[in-house]
CSV table of C-alpha atoms in Angstrom, one decimal:
chain,number,residue,atom,x,y,z
A,35,UNK,CA,14.2,20.7,24.3
A,36,UNK,CA,14.7,23.0,21.3
A,37,UNK,CA,17.0,20.4,19.7
A,38,UNK,CA,14.4,17.7,20.2
A,39,UNK,CA,11.7,19.9,18.6
A,40,UNK,CA,14.1,20.7,15.7
A,41,UNK,CA,14.8,17.0,15.2
A,42,UNK,CA,11.0,16.2,15.3
A,43,UNK,CA,10.3,18.9,12.7
A,44,UNK,CA,13.1,17.6,10.5
A,45,UNK,CA,11.8,14.1,10.7
A,46,UNK,CA,8.3,15.3,9.8
A,47,UNK,CA,9.8,17.1,6.8
A,48,UNK,CA,11.6,14.0,5.7
A,49,UNK,CA,8.4,11.9,6.0
A,50,UNK,CA,6.5,14.3,3.8
A,51,UNK,CA,9.1,13.8,1.1
A,52,UNK,CA,8.4,10.1,1.0
A,53,UNK,CA,6.0,8.7,-1.5
A,54,UNK,CA,2.5,7.7,-0.5
A,55,UNK,CA,3.3,4.0,-1.1
A,56,UNK,CA,6.3,4.2,1.2
A,57,UNK,CA,4.3,6.0,3.9
A,58,UNK,CA,1.5,3.4,3.8
A,59,UNK,CA,4.0,0.6,4.0
A,60,UNK,CA,5.9,2.2,6.9
A,61,UNK,CA,2.6,3.1,8.7
A,62,UNK,CA,1.4,-0.5,8.7
A,63,UNK,CA,4.8,-1.9,9.8
A,64,UNK,CA,5.0,0.7,12.6
A,65,UNK,CA,1.5,-0.2,13.6
A,66,UNK,CA,2.4,-3.9,14.0
A,67,UNK,CA,5.6,-3.0,15.9
A,68,UNK,CA,3.7,-0.7,18.2
A,69,UNK,CA,1.0,-3.3,18.8
A,70,UNK,CA,3.7,-5.9,19.7
A,71,UNK,CA,5.4,-3.4,22.1
A,72,UNK,CA,2.1,-2.5,23.8
A,73,UNK,CA,1.0,-6.2,24.2
A,74,UNK,CA,4.4,-7.1,25.6
A,75,UNK,CA,4.2,-4.2,28.0
A,76,UNK,CA,0.7,-5.2,29.1
A,77,UNK,CA,1.9,-8.8,29.5
A,78,UNK,CA,4.8,-7.7,31.8
A,79,UNK,CA,2.5,-5.4,33.8
A,80,UNK,CA,0.0,-8.2,34.2
A,81,UNK,CA,2.8,-10.6,35.3
A,82,UNK,CA,3.9,-8.1,38.0
A,83,UNK,CA,0.4,-7.6,39.2
A,84,UNK,CA,-0.3,-11.3,39.2
A,85,UNK,CA,3.0,-12.0,41.0
A,86,UNK,CA,2.2,-9.4,43.7
A,87,UNK,CA,-1.3,-10.9,44.2
A,88,UNK,CA,0.1,-14.4,44.3
A,89,UNK,CA,2.6,-13.6,47.0
A,90,UNK,CA,0.1,-11.5,49.0
A,91,UNK,CA,-2.5,-14.3,48.9
A,92,UNK,CA,0.1,-17.0,49.7
A,93,UNK,CA,1.4,-15.1,52.7
A,94,UNK,CA,-2.2,-14.7,54.0
A,95,UNK,CA,-2.8,-18.4,53.6
A,96,UNK,CA,0.4,-19.3,55.3
A,97,UNK,CA,-0.4,-17.0,58.1
A,98,UNK,CA,-3.9,-18.4,58.6
A,99,UNK,CA,-2.7,-22.0,58.6
A,100,UNK,CA,0.2,-21.2,61.0
A,101,UNK,CA,-2.2,-19.3,63.3
A,102,UNK,CA,-4.6,-22.3,63.2
A,103,UNK,CA,-1.7,-24.8,64.1
A,104,UNK,CA,-0.4,-22.5,66.9
A,105,UNK,CA,-3.9,-22.1,68.4
A,106,UNK,CA,-4.6,-25.8,68.2
A,107,UNK,CA,-1.4,-26.7,70.0
A,108,UNK,CA,-1.9,-23.8,72.5
A,109,UNK,CA,-5.4,-25.0,73.5
A,110,UNK,CA,-4.7,-28.8,73.1
A,111,UNK,CA,-4.1,-31.5,75.7
A,112,UNK,CA,-0.4,-31.5,75.0
A,113,UNK,CA,0.1,-28.1,76.5
A,114,UNK,CA,0.6,-28.3,80.3
A,115,UNK,CA,1.6,-24.8,80.8
A,116,UNK,CA,-0.6,-21.9,81.8
A,117,UNK,CA,-1.6,-19.8,78.7
A,118,UNK,CA,0.1,-16.4,79.2
A,119,UNK,CA,2.7,-14.4,77.4
A,120,UNK,CA,5.6,-15.3,79.7
A,121,UNK,CA,5.1,-19.1,79.1
A,122,UNK,CA,5.1,-18.8,75.2
A,123,UNK,CA,8.8,-19.9,74.9
A,124,UNK,CA,8.0,-22.9,77.1
A,125,UNK,CA,4.8,-23.8,75.4
A,126,UNK,CA,6.3,-23.7,71.8
A,127,UNK,CA,9.8,-24.9,72.8
A,128,UNK,CA,9.7,-27.8,70.4
A,129,UNK,CA,6.5,-27.4,68.5
A,130,UNK,CA,7.5,-24.2,66.8
A,131,UNK,CA,10.2,-26.1,64.8
A,132,UNK,CA,7.7,-28.7,63.7
A,133,UNK,CA,5.2,-26.1,62.5
A,134,UNK,CA,7.9,-24.1,60.7
A,135,UNK,CA,9.1,-27.2,59.0
A,136,UNK,CA,5.6,-28.2,57.8
A,137,UNK,CA,4.9,-24.8,56.3
A,138,UNK,CA,8.4,-24.1,55.1
A,139,UNK,CA,8.4,-20.7,56.7
A,140,UNK,CA,10.3,-19.0,59.5
A,141,UNK,CA,8.1,-18.3,62.6
A,142,UNK,CA,8.9,-15.6,65.2
A,143,UNK,CA,6.8,-14.9,68.3
A,144,UNK,CA,7.2,-11.5,70.2
A,145,UNK,CA,5.6,-10.3,73.4
A,146,UNK,CA,3.2,-7.4,73.2
A,147,UNK,CA,6.0,-4.9,73.8
A,148,UNK,CA,7.9,-6.1,70.7
A,149,UNK,CA,10.5,-8.3,72.5
A,150,UNK,CA,11.4,-11.6,70.9
A,151,UNK,CA,10.1,-14.6,72.8
A,152,UNK,CA,10.9,-17.5,70.5
A,153,UNK,CA,11.9,-18.1,66.9
A,154,UNK,CA,12.2,-21.1,64.6
A,155,UNK,CA,15.5,-19.7,63.5
A,156,UNK,CA,17.9,-20.9,66.3
A,157,UNK,CA,20.6,-18.2,65.7
A,158,UNK,CA,18.1,-15.2,65.7
A,159,UNK,CA,18.7,-14.4,69.4
A,160,UNK,CA,21.8,-12.6,70.1
A,161,UNK,CA,23.5,-10.0,72.2
A,162,UNK,CA,22.1,-7.0,70.2
A,163,UNK,CA,18.7,-6.3,71.6
A,164,UNK,CA,17.7,-4.0,68.8
A,165,UNK,CA,18.0,-6.8,66.3
A,166,UNK,CA,15.6,-9.0,68.3
A,167,UNK,CA,12.9,-6.4,68.9
A,168,UNK,CA,10.2,-5.1,66.7
A,169,UNK,CA,10.7,-1.5,65.4
A,170,UNK,CA,8.6,1.1,67.2
A,171,UNK,CA,7.0,2.2,63.9
A,172,UNK,CA,5.9,-1.3,63.1
A,173,UNK,CA,4.6,-1.7,66.7
A,174,UNK,CA,2.5,1.5,66.3
A,175,UNK,CA,1.2,0.2,62.9
A,176,UNK,CA,0.2,-3.2,64.4
A,177,UNK,CA,-1.8,-1.6,67.2
A,178,UNK,CA,-3.5,1.0,65.0
A,179,UNK,CA,-4.2,-1.1,61.9
A,180,UNK,CA,-7.5,-2.9,61.7
A,181,UNK,CA,-8.0,-5.3,58.8
A,182,UNK,CA,-11.1,-7.3,57.9
A,183,UNK,CA,-10.3,-11.0,57.2
A,184,UNK,CA,-12.8,-12.5,54.8
A,185,UNK,CA,-11.8,-16.0,55.8
A,186,UNK,CA,-12.0,-15.7,59.6
A,187,UNK,CA,-14.7,-13.1,59.2
A,188,UNK,CA,-13.4,-11.1,62.2
A,189,UNK,CA,-11.6,-7.8,62.5
A,190,UNK,CA,-8.0,-8.0,63.6
A,191,UNK,CA,-4.8,-6.1,63.9
A,192,UNK,CA,-2.4,-6.9,61.0
A,193,UNK,CA,0.5,-5.2,59.4
A,194,UNK,CA,2.7,-6.2,56.5
A,195,UNK,CA,6.2,-4.7,56.1
A,196,UNK,CA,7.6,-4.9,52.5
A,197,UNK,CA,11.2,-4.1,51.8
A,198,UNK,CA,14.1,-5.2,49.6
A,199,UNK,CA,17.5,-6.6,50.6
A,200,UNK,CA,20.3,-7.5,48.3
A,201,UNK,CA,18.0,-7.2,45.3
A,202,UNK,CA,15.4,-9.5,46.7
A,203,UNK,CA,11.9,-8.6,47.9
A,204,UNK,CA,10.8,-9.6,51.4
A,205,UNK,CA,7.4,-9.4,53.1
A,206,UNK,CA,7.1,-9.6,56.8
A,207,UNK,CA,3.6,-9.9,58.3
A,208,UNK,CA,2.7,-9.1,61.9
A,209,UNK,CA,-0.5,-10.2,63.7
A,210,UNK,CA,-1.7,-11.0,67.2
A,211,UNK,CA,-1.8,-14.6,68.5
A,212,UNK,CA,-5.0,-14.9,70.6
A,213,UNK,CA,-6.0,-17.1,73.5
A,214,UNK,CA,-9.4,-18.8,74.0
A,215,UNK,CA,-11.0,-15.5,75.1
A,216,UNK,CA,-9.6,-13.8,71.9
A,217,UNK,CA,-7.2,-11.8,74.0
A,218,UNK,CA,-3.8,-11.1,72.4
A,219,UNK,CA,-1.0,-12.9,74.2
A,220,UNK,CA,1.8,-12.6,71.6
A,221,UNK,CA,2.7,-11.1,68.2
A,222,UNK,CA,3.2,-13.6,65.3
A,223,UNK,CA,5.8,-12.6,62.7
A,224,UNK,CA,6.3,-14.4,59.5
A,225,UNK,CA,9.2,-13.3,57.3
A,226,UNK,CA,8.5,-14.2,53.6
A,227,UNK,CA,10.8,-14.1,50.6
A,228,UNK,CA,9.1,-13.5,47.2
A,229,UNK,CA,10.7,-16.0,44.9
A,230,UNK,CA,9.7,-15.4,41.3
A,231,UNK,CA,11.9,-17.9,39.6
A,232,UNK,CA,9.0,-20.0,38.3
A,233,UNK,CA,6.9,-17.0,37.3
A,234,UNK,CA,9.9,-15.3,35.7
A,235,UNK,CA,10.6,-18.4,33.7
A,236,UNK,CA,6.9,-18.5,32.6
A,237,UNK,CA,7.1,-14.9,31.6
A,238,UNK,CA,10.2,-15.5,29.5
A,239,UNK,CA,8.6,-18.4,27.8
A,240,UNK,CA,5.5,-16.4,27.2
A,241,UNK,CA,7.5,-13.5,25.7
A,242,UNK,CA,9.5,-15.9,23.6
A,243,UNK,CA,6.3,-17.4,22.2
A,244,UNK,CA,4.7,-14.1,21.6
A,245,UNK,CA,7.9,-12.9,20.0
A,246,UNK,CA,7.7,-15.7,17.4
A,247,UNK,CA,4.1,-14.9,16.9
A,248,UNK,CA,4.8,-11.2,16.3
A,249,UNK,CA,7.7,-12.1,14.0
A,250,UNK,CA,5.2,-14.1,11.9
A,251,UNK,CA,2.6,-11.4,12.1
A,252,UNK,CA,5.3,-8.8,11.1
A,253,UNK,CA,6.4,-10.8,8.0
A,254,UNK,CA,2.7,-11.2,7.1
A,255,UNK,CA,2.1,-7.5,7.6
A,256,UNK,CA,5.1,-6.7,5.4
A,257,UNK,CA,3.7,-8.8,2.6
A,258,UNK,CA,0.2,-7.4,3.0
A,259,UNK,CA,1.5,-3.8,3.4
A,260,UNK,CA,3.5,-4.2,0.2
A,261,UNK,CA,0.6,-5.6,-1.8
A,262,UNK,CA,-1.9,-3.2,-0.3
A,263,UNK,CA,0.3,-0.2,-0.9
A,264,UNK,CA,1.0,-1.3,-4.4
A,265,UNK,CA,-2.7,-1.8,-5.1
A,266,UNK,CA,-3.6,1.6,-3.6
A,267,UNK,CA,-0.9,3.5,-5.4
A,268,UNK,CA,-1.2,1.6,-8.7
A,269,UNK,CA,-4.3,3.5,-9.7
A,270,UNK,CA,-2.8,6.7,-8.4
A,271,UNK,CA,0.4,6.0,-10.5
A,272,UNK,CA,-1.8,5.5,-13.6
A,273,UNK,CA,-3.6,8.8,-13.0
A,274,UNK,CA,-0.3,10.6,-12.3
A,275,UNK,CA,1.3,9.3,-15.5
A,276,UNK,CA,-1.8,10.4,-17.5
A,277,UNK,CA,-1.7,13.8,-15.9
A,278,UNK,CA,2.0,14.2,-16.7
A,279,UNK,CA,1.3,13.4,-20.3
A,280,UNK,CA,-1.7,15.6,-20.6
A,281,UNK,CA,-1.1,18.3,-23.2
A,282,UNK,CA,-3.3,21.0,-24.5
A,283,UNK,CA,-2.0,20.8,-28.1
A,284,UNK,CA,-2.8,17.0,-28.5
A,285,UNK,CA,-5.6,14.6,-28.1
A,286,UNK,CA,-5.6,13.2,-24.6
A,287,UNK,CA,-6.9,9.7,-23.7
A,288,UNK,CA,-9.4,9.1,-20.9
A,289,UNK,CA,-8.4,6.9,-18.0
A,290,UNK,CA,-10.0,3.4,-17.9
A,291,UNK,CA,-9.5,1.6,-14.6
A,292,UNK,CA,-11.6,-1.3,-13.3
A,293,UNK,CA,-12.0,-2.5,-9.7
A,294,UNK,CA,-11.0,0.6,-7.9
A,295,UNK,CA,-12.1,2.1,-4.6
A,296,UNK,CA,-14.8,4.7,-4.5
A,297,UNK,CA,-12.3,7.5,-3.8
A,298,UNK,CA,-10.1,6.5,-6.8
A,299,UNK,CA,-13.2,6.3,-9.0
A,300,UNK,CA,-14.2,9.8,-8.0
A,301,UNK,CA,-10.7,11.0,-8.9
A,302,UNK,CA,-10.8,9.1,-12.3
A,303,UNK,CA,-14.2,10.5,-13.1
A,304,UNK,CA,-13.0,14.0,-12.3
A,305,UNK,CA,-9.9,13.6,-14.5
A,306,UNK,CA,-12.0,12.3,-17.4
A,307,UNK,CA,-14.4,15.2,-17.0
A,308,UNK,CA,-11.4,17.5,-17.1
A,309,UNK,CA,-10.1,15.8,-20.2
A,310,UNK,CA,-13.5,16.2,-21.9
A,311,UNK,CA,-13.6,19.9,-21.0
A,312,UNK,CA,-9.9,20.3,-22.1
A,313,UNK,CA,-10.6,18.6,-25.4
A,314,UNK,CA,-13.5,21.0,-26.0
A,315,UNK,CA,-11.5,24.0,-24.9
A,316,UNK,CA,-8.6,22.9,-27.2
A,317,UNK,CA,-10.9,22.6,-30.2
A,318,UNK,CA,-12.3,26.0,-29.5
A,319,UNK,CA,-8.8,27.4,-28.9
A,320,UNK,CA,-7.6,25.9,-32.2
A,321,UNK,CA,-10.5,27.3,-34.1
A,322,UNK,CA,-10.0,30.7,-32.5
A,323,UNK,CA,-6.2,30.6,-33.3
A,324,UNK,CA,-6.9,29.5,-36.9
A,325,UNK,CA,-9.4,32.3,-37.4
A,326,UNK,CA,-7.1,34.8,-35.8
A,327,UNK,CA,-4.2,33.6,-38.0
A,328,UNK,CA,-6.3,33.9,-41.1
A,329,UNK,CA,-7.5,37.4,-40.1
A,330,UNK,CA,-3.9,38.4,-39.6
A,331,UNK,CA,-2.9,36.8,-42.9
A,332,UNK,CA,-5.7,38.6,-44.7
A,333,UNK,CA,-4.6,41.9,-43.2
A,334,UNK,CA,-1.0,41.2,-44.3
A,335,UNK,CA,-2.1,40.2,-47.8
A,336,UNK,CA,-4.3,43.3,-48.1
A,337,UNK,CA,-1.4,45.4,-47.0
A,338,UNK,CA,1.0,43.9,-49.4
A,339,UNK,CA,-1.5,44.2,-52.3
A,340,UNK,CA,-2.1,47.9,-51.5
A,341,UNK,CA,1.6,48.6,-51.8
A,342,UNK,CA,1.8,48.0,-55.6
A,343,UNK,CA,-1.7,49.3,-56.3
A,344,UNK,CA,-0.8,52.9,-55.1
A,345,UNK,CA,2.0,53.4,-57.7
A,346,UNK,CA,-0.2,51.8,-60.3
A,347,UNK,CA,-3.0,54.2,-59.7
A,348,UNK,CA,-0.6,57.2,-59.7
A,349,UNK,CA,1.0,56.0,-62.9
A,350,UNK,CA,-2.4,55.6,-64.7
A,351,UNK,CA,-3.6,59.0,-63.4
A,352,UNK,CA,-0.3,60.7,-64.5
A,353,UNK,CA,-0.4,59.0,-67.9
A,354,UNK,CA,-4.1,60.0,-68.3
A,355,UNK,CA,-3.3,63.6,-67.4
A,356,UNK,CA,-0.3,64.0,-69.6
A,357,UNK,CA,-1.3,61.8,-72.6
A,358,UNK,CA,-0.8,63.6,-75.9
A,359,UNK,CA,-1.1,61.5,-79.1
A,360,UNK,CA,1.0,64.1,-81.0
A,361,UNK,CA,3.9,64.0,-78.6
A,362,UNK,CA,7.1,62.8,-80.2
A,363,UNK,CA,8.1,60.8,-77.1
A,364,UNK,CA,4.7,59.1,-76.8
A,365,UNK,CA,6.1,55.7,-77.6
A,366,UNK,CA,8.9,55.9,-75.0
A,367,UNK,CA,6.4,57.2,-72.3
A,368,UNK,CA,4.0,54.4,-73.2
A,369,UNK,CA,6.8,51.8,-72.9
A,370,UNK,CA,7.8,53.2,-69.5
A,371,UNK,CA,4.2,53.2,-68.4
A,372,UNK,CA,3.7,49.6,-69.4
A,373,UNK,CA,6.9,48.4,-67.6
A,374,UNK,CA,5.8,50.1,-64.4
A,375,UNK,CA,2.4,48.4,-64.6
A,376,UNK,CA,4.0,45.0,-65.4
A,377,UNK,CA,6.4,45.3,-62.5
A,378,UNK,CA,3.7,46.0,-60.0
A,379,UNK,CA,1.5,43.3,-61.4
A,380,UNK,CA,4.5,40.8,-61.0
A,381,UNK,CA,4.8,42.0,-57.4
A,382,UNK,CA,1.1,41.2,-56.7
A,383,UNK,CA,1.5,37.8,-58.5
A,384,UNK,CA,4.4,36.9,-56.2
A,385,UNK,CA,2.4,37.9,-53.2
A,386,UNK,CA,-0.6,35.7,-54.3
A,387,UNK,CA,1.8,32.8,-55.0
A,388,UNK,CA,3.5,33.0,-51.6
A,389,UNK,CA,0.2,33.1,-49.8
A,390,UNK,CA,-1.2,30.2,-51.9
A,391,UNK,CA,1.9,28.1,-51.2
A,392,UNK,CA,1.7,28.8,-47.4
A,393,UNK,CA,-2.0,28.1,-47.1
A,394,UNK,CA,-1.8,24.8,-49.1
A,395,UNK,CA,-1.1,21.9,-46.7
A,396,UNK,CA,1.5,19.5,-48.2
A,397,UNK,CA,0.1,16.1,-49.0
A,398,UNK,CA,2.1,13.1,-48.2
A,399,UNK,CA,2.8,11.2,-51.4
A,400,UNK,CA,5.0,8.6,-49.6
A,401,UNK,CA,7.4,8.4,-52.6
A,402,UNK,CA,10.5,6.4,-52.1
A,403,UNK,CA,13.3,8.9,-52.8
A,404,UNK,CA,17.0,9.1,-52.7
A,405,UNK,CA,17.4,12.1,-50.4
A,406,UNK,CA,20.9,12.9,-51.6
A,407,UNK,CA,19.8,13.0,-55.2
A,408,UNK,CA,16.8,15.2,-54.6
A,409,UNK,CA,18.7,17.7,-52.5
A,410,UNK,CA,21.3,18.0,-55.3
A,411,UNK,CA,18.4,18.5,-57.8
A,412,UNK,CA,17.0,21.3,-55.6
A,413,UNK,CA,20.3,23.0,-55.6
A,414,UNK,CA,20.7,23.0,-59.4
A,415,UNK,CA,18.6,26.2,-59.7
A,416,UNK,CA,21.3,28.0,-57.8
A,417,UNK,CA,24.4,29.1,-59.8
A,418,UNK,CA,26.3,30.6,-57.0
A,419,UNK,CA,29.8,29.0,-56.5
A,420,UNK,CA,29.7,29.6,-52.7
A,421,UNK,CA,26.9,27.1,-52.2
A,422,UNK,CA,28.6,23.8,-51.2
A,423,UNK,CA,26.8,20.5,-50.8
A,424,UNK,CA,28.3,17.5,-48.9
A,425,UNK,CA,27.1,14.1,-47.8
A,426,UNK,CA,28.8,11.0,-46.4
A,427,UNK,CA,26.5,8.8,-48.4
A,428,UNK,CA,25.7,8.4,-52.1
A,429,UNK,CA,22.2,7.1,-51.3
A,430,UNK,CA,19.8,7.8,-48.4
A,431,UNK,CA,16.4,6.2,-49.1
A,432,UNK,CA,13.3,7.6,-47.4
A,433,UNK,CA,9.6,8.1,-48.1
A,434,UNK,CA,8.9,11.8,-48.9
A,435,UNK,CA,7.2,14.1,-51.3
A,436,UNK,CA,9.6,15.2,-54.0
A,437,UNK,CA,8.1,18.7,-54.5
A,438,UNK,CA,7.8,19.4,-50.7
A,439,UNK,CA,11.5,18.3,-50.1
A,440,UNK,CA,12.7,20.6,-52.9
A,441,UNK,CA,10.6,23.4,-51.4
A,442,UNK,CA,12.2,22.9,-48.0
A,443,UNK,CA,15.7,23.0,-49.4
A,444,UNK,CA,15.2,26.0,-51.7
A,445,UNK,CA,13.5,28.1,-49.0
A,446,UNK,CA,16.3,27.4,-46.5
A,447,UNK,CA,19.0,28.2,-49.1
A,448,UNK,CA,17.2,31.4,-50.2
A,449,UNK,CA,16.9,32.4,-46.5
A,450,UNK,CA,20.6,31.9,-46.0
A,451,UNK,CA,21.6,33.9,-49.1
A,452,UNK,CA,19.4,36.8,-48.1
A,453,UNK,CA,20.9,36.8,-44.6
A,454,UNK,CA,24.4,37.5,-45.9
A,455,UNK,CA,25.2,41.2,-45.8
A,456,UNK,CA,26.8,43.1,-48.7
A,457,UNK,CA,30.6,43.2,-48.6
A,458,UNK,CA,31.0,39.8,-46.9
A,459,UNK,CA,32.3,36.8,-48.8
A,460,UNK,CA,29.2,34.5,-48.8
A,461,UNK,CA,29.2,30.9,-47.9
A,462,UNK,CA,26.4,28.4,-47.8
A,463,UNK,CA,27.0,24.8,-46.6
A,464,UNK,CA,24.4,22.1,-47.1
A,465,UNK,CA,24.8,18.6,-45.7
A,466,UNK,CA,22.7,15.4,-45.6
A,467,UNK,CA,23.4,12.6,-43.3
A,468,UNK,CA,21.6,9.8,-41.4
A,469,UNK,CA,21.8,8.1,-38.0
A,470,UNK,CA,20.0,5.0,-36.6
A,471,UNK,CA,16.5,6.6,-36.7
A,472,UNK,CA,16.6,9.9,-38.5
A,473,UNK,CA,17.7,11.7,-41.7
A,474,UNK,CA,19.4,15.0,-40.9
A,475,UNK,CA,19.5,18.0,-43.3
A,476,UNK,CA,21.6,21.1,-42.3
A,477,UNK,CA,21.9,24.4,-44.0
A,478,UNK,CA,24.5,26.8,-42.6
A,479,UNK,CA,25.3,30.4,-43.7
A,480,UNK,CA,27.7,33.1,-42.6
A,481,UNK,CA,25.1,35.8,-42.5
A,482,UNK,CA,24.1,38.3,-39.8
A,483,UNK,CA,22.5,35.7,-37.6
A,484,UNK,CA,19.3,36.1,-35.6
A,485,UNK,CA,19.0,38.8,-33.0
A,486,UNK,CA,18.2,37.5,-29.5
A,487,UNK,CA,14.9,39.3,-29.4
A,488,UNK,CA,13.8,37.6,-32.7
A,489,UNK,CA,14.8,34.0,-31.8
A,490,UNK,CA,11.2,33.1,-30.8
A,491,UNK,CA,9.7,34.7,-33.9
A,492,UNK,CA,11.7,33.1,-36.6
A,493,UNK,CA,9.0,30.5,-37.6
A,494,UNK,CA,6.1,32.8,-37.2
A,495,UNK,CA,4.1,33.6,-40.3
A,496,UNK,CA,4.6,37.2,-41.7
A,497,UNK,CA,7.7,37.7,-39.6
A,498,UNK,CA,10.7,39.0,-41.5
A,499,UNK,CA,13.7,41.3,-41.0
A,500,UNK,CA,14.1,41.9,-44.7
A,501,UNK,CA,12.7,44.9,-46.6
A,502,UNK,CA,11.0,42.6,-49.2
A,503,UNK,CA,9.0,39.4,-48.9
A,504,UNK,CA,6.1,38.4,-46.7
A,505,UNK,CA,8.0,36.3,-44.1
A,506,UNK,CA,6.2,33.1,-45.1
A,507,UNK,CA,9.2,31.0,-46.2
A,508,UNK,CA,10.4,29.6,-42.9
A,509,UNK,CA,6.8,29.2,-41.6
A,510,UNK,CA,6.0,27.1,-44.7
A,511,UNK,CA,9.2,25.0,-44.1
A,512,UNK,CA,8.1,24.4,-40.5
A,513,UNK,CA,4.6,23.5,-41.7
A,514,UNK,CA,6.0,20.9,-44.2
A,515,UNK,CA,8.5,19.4,-41.7
A,516,UNK,CA,5.9,18.9,-38.9
A,517,UNK,CA,3.5,17.4,-41.4
A,518,UNK,CA,6.1,14.6,-42.0
A,519,UNK,CA,6.5,14.2,-38.2
A,520,UNK,CA,9.9,15.9,-38.3
A,521,UNK,CA,11.3,18.9,-36.5
A,522,UNK,CA,13.3,22.0,-37.4
A,523,UNK,CA,15.7,23.8,-35.1
A,524,UNK,CA,18.5,26.3,-35.5
A,525,UNK,CA,21.6,27.6,-33.8
A,526,UNK,CA,22.7,31.2,-34.4
A,527,UNK,CA,25.6,33.5,-33.5
A,528,UNK,CA,24.8,37.1,-34.1
A,529,UNK,CA,26.9,38.6,-37.0
A,530,UNK,CA,28.5,35.1,-37.5
A,531,UNK,CA,25.8,33.0,-39.1
A,532,UNK,CA,23.0,30.6,-38.6
A,533,UNK,CA,22.7,26.8,-39.0
A,534,UNK,CA,19.2,25.3,-39.6
A,535,UNK,CA,18.8,21.6,-38.8
A,536,UNK,CA,15.9,19.6,-40.2
A,537,UNK,CA,15.3,16.1,-38.8
A,538,UNK,CA,13.0,13.6,-40.5
A,539,UNK,CA,12.2,10.0,-39.4
A,540,UNK,CA,13.5,7.4,-41.7
A,541,UNK,CA,10.1,5.7,-42.0
């Protein structure tokens, strides 16, 4: 029992894993198969009931006809014997065979005590008295059973014994044979064999025909189930694909489906409403993120500007307090004072330039460039011998903005140089190559690498691990690359180095 429950639960779990289309398909096929089994079972049951009613009615008709023939001869002019039980064998000595031959049925006549008087089966009488006598239980049933006969419209004693022998079903009816005054003078017994050869053949032919019909229905149901399940799940598949491609950071399309059911239409309308709300939320979120980014950037710029202003103020105040026109060292002090101010002013200028470069979105000029040549040109400003450029191609043509490409290369190289610690032999390797769809630029250094906790922050604005700079270089590179539908990634090994990989589409 427990094993059966476990198997049923496991089957249920497996069915739940099937797709909706498969479950609809299987459900329709199983429905047709179940209908065929039920109709076949009803047909077989109906056959059995019909067969039982047929044999019951046929035995009754045979019994009535034989009763009528026996009575007609008993009371006819051909009977010269006195009508009493003892004379039954003499009265029907020859006639019982004629009647049995006409009705194709064995006839046995017993006295009222159950002893055999005469039979149409010549070899029925024998030395074993028990075989030629009616069983006591049957005798009791005959005398105590009253049956209303709708044909004769009289009440009479009648009993039918039904049993099986050698796989065949026999009925044996027992009823009284009456004289003119309706007084019982003998017991009429008719053994009857239920032969179902004809009905069985009819049933087999019926089941064969219905089998062909159900096979045709099954094939039709398979086709309809396939088309119907495909139609039902087609809209759901479209909705599922749309949901899977829904992203907050991009513009999502509404679902447009015609000729759908009411339920699918409700689902589509709900999805479209969600997309509208998502679009509005995305706009608000983007606006909020931009505002937050600019607020953070403004704080950073303010902080960076305050750093040089403080020493400038202190220098001016100190010079004002100690200024003496007659001092012999006044020229040297004035020169030192001027250098200090110029140095701090240059710092503020670099801060303003870095902020300006980051804030300005690169415009696509779509210039047709030789990427190899432009990268070499960008590296000309670096005099370090450890910067090595390689490429398997002399010419890689792509559409790009010359200034922005140079900016990407110089920022990545500067980032690599600044990552190399003092005391280590520096090495920067730049490579440009191309595959079937993309142009690939790599810049590798042997610096300190990126710590694991900083990997997700590398391209964030204002993030830096250096003591100087605003941390806008890599953020600006990422901004340029994504504007040209490219992507930038990196691989790093702490204290071993980092390799940045920039991928641009060829067109």
